[in-house]
Amino acid sequence: MARWILHMDMDAFFAAVEQLDHPMLRGQPVVVGGLGPRGVVATASYEARAFGVHSAMPIAKARMLCPHAAFVPPRFARYEQVAGQVWAILASYSPLVEPLSLDEAFVDLTGTERLHGPAEETAHGLHRRIRAETGLACSVGLAGNKLLAKLASEAAKPGGIHVVHEQDVEGFLSPLPVGRLWGIGPHTAKVLAERGVHTGGDLRDVDASLLCSWFGPRGGAHLWRLARGLDDSPVVPAREAKSISQEVTYPEDLFQEEVIAGEVRQLAVALAARLVEERLLATTVRVKIRWADFTTRTRQVQLPEPTDHPVLIADEAVALLDRGGLHAESGVRLLGVGLAGLVPATFRPEHLFAPSALTDALREVLSRHGPERLTLGFPGGDRRPS
DNA sequence: TCTGGGGTCCTAGGACCC
DNA sequence: TCTGGGGTCCTAGGACCC
């Protein structure tokens, strides 16, 4: 059966929420991002984009391009609250809603016609309701699969609705630069450009066998389908997280090994707290280090048993730093800790730390004070990034 | 103007086992 | 005597997304 998939993308979401909450900012260039010396732009309002400011740009450059913009730090708790309103609206049209991030989601409208009318009318109604109930603009794409719906919402920006019918697919994809296709990033776009492939139409003209010789059997097959707008992946609500991580870029490079170890412990404990909060255990511990010259290394280890024990996790993370020569050969600009192999805490191996007193204490502290207040007594562990 | 933080998925190579 | 090939698990790195 033919499907109708809708993709909803909030326009300049973080910046739009700031303009909603602070009327003074409406109609003005707004840049949301980390304000430190190494911050980057998370979202720029359309007024700021007119000056060339865009996501992932260093804040320092944004300040040069648009010095009179309002530069504001992100308020994620507030954005989550607004996103919750939006999800509720989407959920009223279909049980199959798949959030991709805080500000965009797929909705499977297949088979909802009897309840809500034709998909195209539903798209208009949903678009209107989001505007009316949140005060924020969104863009909506509607097509026969996720890939095309996503590209359609891109084409609808800002604030519009774009429908791609089956007979229009080729005409829709042909003129698009390949880098705009979902899944083709800067690297793949460059490789394609070197071979004379610049647009969706160019890509469609390349033989499957040639694509496979360039990108391997899987990569080639994926690009071949991409060029034809083929995608049968389902809309999957509420995926379980497979890993969690926390990393910090420091305003100034770190040099002292005790300080570095202390920071890694701090990150590890914060993650252990998240495990406890979400009642999960982890079996893999990872550390990440990035030196001043931006070279980046990761090390990981499997634990013999899944755990949420903060001291155990912190010890493993620090041990990983020591292994494989991850020492401060020059300044360290970023440290990260990650946990994977997540399983529900109900799988806790009984013979190990039988629901430990520490975990109970941690849960107690978290429920009373939240994770911000959590610091264990490690040497140097009370230093927090400023 | 040096380049965030949170994720997912894929690949390649080595260890290990049969 | 020193050689095969498949399967699986693990690690490190990288592409990509928002």
CSV table of N, CA, C and O (backbone and C1' of nucleotides) in Angstrom, one decimal, chain A residues 101 150 183 185 187-188 297-300, chain C residues 9-18:
chain,number,residue,atom,x,y,z
A,101,SER,N,14.9,14.8,16.5
A,101,SER,CA,15.7,15.7,17.4
A,101,SER,C,14.6,16.5,18.1
A,101,SER,O,13.4,16.2,18.0
A,150,LYS,N,11.5,14.3,4.2
A,150,LYS,CA,12.5,15.2,4.8
A,150,LYS,C,13.0,16.2,3.8
A,150,LYS,O,13.1,17.4,4.1
A,183,GLY,N,22.0,12.1,4.0
A,183,GLY,CA,23.0,11.0,4.1
A,183,GLY,C,24.3,11.3,3.3
A,183,GLY,O,25.3,10.5,3.4
A,185,GLY,N,27.1,13.7,3.0
A,185,GLY,CA,27.8,14.8,3.7
A,185,GLY,C,28.9,15.4,2.9
A,185,GLY,O,29.0,15.0,1.7
A,187,HIS,N,32.1,14.9,2.8
A,187,HIS,CA,33.1,13.9,2.3
A,187,HIS,C,32.6,13.3,1.0
A,187,HIS,O,33.2,13.3,0.0
A,188,THR,N,31.4,12.7,1.1
A,188,THR,CA,30.8,12.0,-0.1
A,188,THR,C,30.6,12.9,-1.2
A,188,THR,O,30.8,12.6,-2.4
A,297,ARG,N,41.5,11.1,19.8
A,297,ARG,CA,41.6,9.6,20.0
A,297,ARG,C,40.5,9.1,20.9
A,297,ARG,O,40.0,9.8,21.7
A,298,THR,N,40.1,7.9,20.6
A,298,THR,CA,39.1,7.3,21.5
A,298,THR,C,39.7,5.9,22.0
A,298,THR,O,40.4,5.3,21.3
A,299,ARG,N,39.3,5.5,23.2
A,299,ARG,CA,39.7,4.2,23.7
A,299,ARG,C,38.4,3.6,24.4
A,299,ARG,O,37.7,4.4,25.1
A,300,GLN,N,38.2,2.4,24.3
A,300,GLN,CA,37.0,1.8,24.9
A,300,GLN,C,37.4,0.4,25.5
A,300,GLN,O,38.3,-0.2,25.1
C,9,DC,P,28.7,-12.2,18.6
C,9,DC,O5',29.8,-11.6,19.5
C,9,DC,C5',30.8,-12.5,20.1
C,9,DC,C4',32.0,-11.7,20.4
C,9,DC,C3',31.7,-10.3,20.8
C,9,DC,O3',32.4,-10.0,22.0
C,9,DC,C1',33.3,-10.3,19.1
C,10,DC,P,32.1,-8.6,22.8
C,10,DC,O5',33.4,-7.8,22.4
C,10,DC,C5',34.7,-8.3,22.7
C,10,DC,C4',35.7,-7.4,22.1
C,10,DC,C3',35.5,-5.9,22.3
C,10,DC,O3',36.6,-5.4,23.1
C,10,DC,C1',36.0,-6.3,20.0
C,11,DT,P,36.5,-3.9,23.5
C,11,DT,O5',37.4,-3.1,22.4
C,11,DT,C5',38.7,-3.6,22.2
C,11,DT,C4',39.3,-2.7,21.0
C,11,DT,C3',39.1,-1.2,21.2
C,11,DT,O3',40.4,-0.6,21.1
C,11,DT,C1',38.4,-1.9,19.1
C,12,DA,P,40.6,0.9,21.4
C,12,DA,O5',40.5,1.5,20.0
C,12,DA,C5',41.6,1.2,19.0
C,12,DA,C4',41.3,2.0,17.8
C,12,DA,C3',41.0,3.5,18.0
C,12,DA,O3',41.9,4.2,17.2
C,12,DA,C1',39.3,2.5,16.6
C,13,DG,P,41.8,5.8,17.1
C,13,DG,O5',41.0,6.0,15.8
C,13,DG,C5',41.4,5.3,14.6
C,13,DG,C4',40.4,5.6,13.5
C,13,DG,C3',40.0,7.1,13.4
C,13,DG,O3',40.2,7.5,12.1
C,13,DG,C1',38.1,5.7,13.5
C,14,DG,P,40.1,9.1,11.7
C,14,DG,O5',38.9,9.1,10.7
C,14,DG,C5',38.7,8.0,9.9
C,14,DG,C4',37.2,8.1,9.4
C,14,DG,C3',36.7,9.5,9.3
C,14,DG,O3',36.0,9.6,8.0
C,14,DG,C1',35.2,8.2,10.5
C,15,DA,P,35.8,11.0,7.3
C,15,DA,O5',34.3,10.9,6.8
C,15,DA,C5',33.9,9.7,6.2
C,15,DA,C4',32.4,9.6,6.2
C,15,DA,C3',31.7,11.0,6.1
C,15,DA,O3',30.7,10.9,5.1
C,15,DA,C1',30.9,9.9,8.1
C,16,DC,P,30.0,12.2,4.6
C,16,DC,O5',28.7,12.3,5.5
C,16,DC,C5',27.8,11.2,5.6
C,16,DC,C4',26.9,11.4,6.8
C,16,DC,C3',26.3,12.8,6.9
C,16,DC,O3',25.0,12.9,6.3
C,16,DC,C1',26.8,11.8,9.0
C,17,DC,P,24.3,14.3,6.2
C,17,DC,O5',23.5,14.4,7.6
C,17,DC,C5',22.5,13.4,7.8
C,17,DC,C4',22.0,13.6,9.2
C,17,DC,C3',21.7,15.1,9.5
C,17,DC,O3',20.4,15.5,9.2
C,17,DC,C1',22.8,14.0,11.4
C,18,DC,P,20.0,17.0,9.3
C,18,DC,O5',19.8,17.3,10.9
C,18,DC,C5',18.8,16.6,11.6
C,18,DC,C4',18.9,17.1,13.0
C,18,DC,C3',18.6,18.6,13.2
C,18,DC,O3',17.7,18.8,14.2
C,18,DC,C1',20.7,18.0,14.2
